[in-house]
CSV table of C-alpha atoms in Angstrom, one decimal:
chain,number,residue,atom,x,y,z
A,6,MET,CA,25.8,-15.1,35.9
A,7,ARG,CA,22.4,-15.9,37.4
A,8,PHE,CA,20.3,-19.1,37.9
A,9,GLU,CA,16.7,-19.6,37.2
A,10,PHE,CA,15.0,-23.0,37.5
A,11,TYR,CA,13.7,-24.0,34.0
A,12,SER,CA,10.1,-23.2,33.0
A,13,GLU,CA,8.4,-22.8,29.7
A,14,LYS,CA,8.8,-19.0,30.0
A,15,LEU,CA,12.5,-19.6,29.4
A,16,ALA,CA,12.0,-21.7,26.2
A,17,ALA,CA,12.8,-18.9,23.8
A,18,VAL,CA,15.5,-17.2,26.0
A,19,PRO,CA,19.2,-18.1,25.3
A,20,LYS,CA,20.6,-20.0,28.3
A,21,LEU,CA,23.1,-22.5,29.5
A,22,SER,CA,21.4,-25.8,30.2
A,23,VAL,CA,23.4,-27.5,33.0
A,24,ASP,CA,22.7,-31.2,33.9
A,25,GLY,CA,19.7,-31.4,31.5
A,26,THR,CA,18.8,-30.5,27.9
A,27,VAL,CA,16.3,-27.8,27.3
A,28,PRO,CA,15.4,-25.8,24.2
A,29,ASN,CA,17.4,-22.8,22.9
A,30,SER,CA,20.4,-23.5,25.1
A,31,ILE,CA,24.0,-24.4,25.2
A,32,HIS,CA,24.4,-27.8,26.9
A,33,PHE,CA,26.8,-28.5,29.7
A,34,SER,CA,25.3,-31.9,30.5
A,35,HIS,CA,25.9,-35.6,30.4
A,36,TRP,CA,22.3,-36.3,29.6
A,37,SER,CA,21.4,-38.4,26.6
A,38,GLY,CA,21.1,-36.3,23.4
A,39,ASN,CA,23.2,-33.5,24.8
A,40,LEU,CA,25.2,-31.2,22.5
A,41,THR,CA,27.9,-30.4,25.1
A,42,PRO,CA,31.1,-29.1,23.5
A,43,PRO,CA,33.5,-32.0,23.1
A,44,GLU,CA,36.4,-30.2,24.9
A,45,VAL,CA,34.4,-30.2,28.2
A,46,LYS,CA,32.5,-33.5,28.1
A,47,ALA,CA,32.8,-35.8,31.1
A,48,ASP,CA,30.8,-38.5,33.0
A,49,THR,CA,28.9,-36.0,35.3
A,50,SER,CA,27.6,-32.6,34.6
A,51,THR,CA,29.5,-31.4,37.6
A,52,GLU,CA,32.8,-32.5,36.0
A,53,ILE,CA,31.7,-30.8,32.8
A,54,ALA,CA,31.0,-27.6,34.7
A,55,LEU,CA,34.5,-27.9,36.3
A,56,ASN,CA,36.0,-28.4,32.9
A,57,LEU,CA,34.2,-25.3,31.7
A,58,ALA,CA,35.4,-23.3,34.7
A,59,SER,CA,39.0,-24.2,34.0
A,60,SER,CA,38.8,-23.8,30.2
A,61,PRO,CA,40.7,-20.9,28.6
A,62,ASN,CA,37.8,-20.9,26.1
A,63,ARG,CA,35.1,-20.3,28.7
A,64,GLU,CA,33.8,-17.1,27.2
A,65,GLU,CA,33.7,-18.6,23.8
A,66,LEU,CA,31.9,-21.8,25.1
A,67,THR,CA,29.3,-19.8,26.9
A,68,GLN,CA,28.9,-17.2,24.1
A,69,GLY,CA,28.4,-14.5,26.7
A,70,ILE,CA,25.2,-16.0,28.0
A,71,ASP,CA,24.8,-15.3,31.7
A,72,LEU,CA,21.5,-17.3,32.4
A,73,VAL,CA,22.1,-20.7,33.9
A,74,THR,CA,19.1,-23.2,34.1
A,75,ASN,CA,18.3,-26.7,35.2
A,76,ASN,CA,15.1,-28.6,34.9
A,77,HIS,CA,15.2,-31.0,37.8
A,78,PHE,CA,16.6,-31.3,41.3
A,79,ASP,CA,19.4,-33.7,42.2
A,80,THR,CA,22.9,-33.6,43.5
A,81,ASP,CA,24.7,-33.4,40.1
A,82,GLY,CA,22.3,-30.6,39.0
A,83,VAL,CA,22.9,-28.5,42.2
A,84,LEU,CA,26.6,-28.9,42.1
A,85,SER,CA,27.0,-28.3,38.3
A,86,VAL,CA,24.9,-25.1,38.6
A,87,TRP,CA,26.9,-24.0,41.6
A,88,THR,CA,30.1,-24.7,39.7
A,89,VAL,CA,29.1,-22.7,36.6
A,90,LEU,CA,27.9,-19.8,38.8
A,91,ASN,CA,31.2,-19.8,40.8
A,92,GLY,CA,33.7,-20.6,38.1
A,93,GLU,CA,37.3,-20.8,39.1
A,94,ARG,CA,36.3,-20.6,42.8
A,95,ALA,CA,35.0,-24.2,42.5
A,96,LEU,CA,38.2,-25.7,41.1
A,97,SER,CA,39.8,-26.2,44.5
A,98,LEU,CA,36.9,-28.5,45.4
A,99,ARG,CA,37.1,-30.5,42.2
A,100,ASP,CA,37.5,-34.0,43.7
A,101,LYS,CA,34.9,-33.4,46.4
A,102,LEU,CA,32.3,-32.1,43.9
A,103,ILE,CA,32.8,-34.9,41.4
A,104,GLY,CA,32.6,-37.5,44.2
A,105,ALA,CA,29.3,-36.1,45.5
A,106,ALA,CA,27.9,-35.9,41.9
A,107,GLU,CA,28.8,-39.6,41.3
A,108,VAL,CA,27.0,-40.6,44.5
A,109,GLY,CA,23.9,-38.7,43.4
A,110,ASP,CA,23.7,-39.8,39.8
A,111,PHE,CA,25.4,-43.2,39.7
A,112,SER,CA,25.2,-44.5,43.3
A,113,GLU,CA,28.9,-44.8,43.3
A,114,PHE,CA,30.6,-44.5,46.7
A,115,PRO,CA,34.0,-42.9,46.4
A,116,ASN,CA,34.3,-41.9,50.0
A,117,ASP,CA,32.2,-41.0,53.1
A,118,GLU,CA,32.5,-37.2,52.5
A,119,ALA,CA,30.9,-37.6,49.0
A,120,ILE,CA,28.0,-39.7,50.4
A,121,LYS,CA,27.4,-37.2,53.2
A,122,ALA,CA,27.4,-34.3,50.7
A,123,SER,CA,24.9,-35.9,48.4
A,124,ILE,CA,22.6,-36.8,51.3
A,125,VAL,CA,22.7,-33.2,52.6
A,126,ILE,CA,21.9,-31.9,49.1
A,127,GLN,CA,19.4,-34.4,47.9
A,128,GLY,CA,17.7,-35.6,51.1
A,129,THR,CA,15.3,-38.3,50.6
A,130,GLU,CA,14.0,-39.5,47.3
A,131,GLN,CA,10.4,-38.3,47.8
A,132,ALA,CA,8.3,-37.1,44.9
A,133,ASN,CA,7.0,-34.1,47.0
A,134,PHE,CA,9.4,-32.3,49.3
A,135,HIS,CA,8.0,-30.6,52.4
A,136,GLU,CA,9.8,-28.0,54.5
A,137,ASP,CA,10.1,-30.5,57.4
A,138,GLU,CA,11.3,-33.5,55.5
A,139,GLY,CA,13.5,-34.3,52.5
A,140,SER,CA,16.0,-31.9,51.0
A,141,PRO,CA,16.4,-28.5,52.8
A,142,LEU,CA,17.3,-27.0,49.4
A,143,ALA,CA,14.6,-28.5,47.2
A,144,CYS,CA,11.7,-26.9,49.1
A,145,HIS,CA,13.1,-23.4,48.2
A,146,LEU,CA,13.0,-24.0,44.4
């Protein structure tokens, strides 16, 4: 599998839309209007991705598509993309990943580790990230 940040050049390409809904894609997202398969639905896209990783029907659910995309930058988006790309390897981190996603999307505070993980990923809430401030990951996208 491979990741590419969503752009219009991907509009006609079959893809897995993780933590978002974009055209011509299979959704693995909690976003409004998603068409996520019912067997993997959950509150966060990260948990959906974890459900996909543990599903015996993973190949059927992804229909052999290896392109993963996301159309925005936030904690749940980063963690759900990472989970889809890493599959079963992510399962041992299930509770930590879901906790961080809940902090990022819902401002829930399950524990200190989850808060710290979300802060490291998301950084500040600025509209424009710069190399010397905000998220150290966002500036590379």
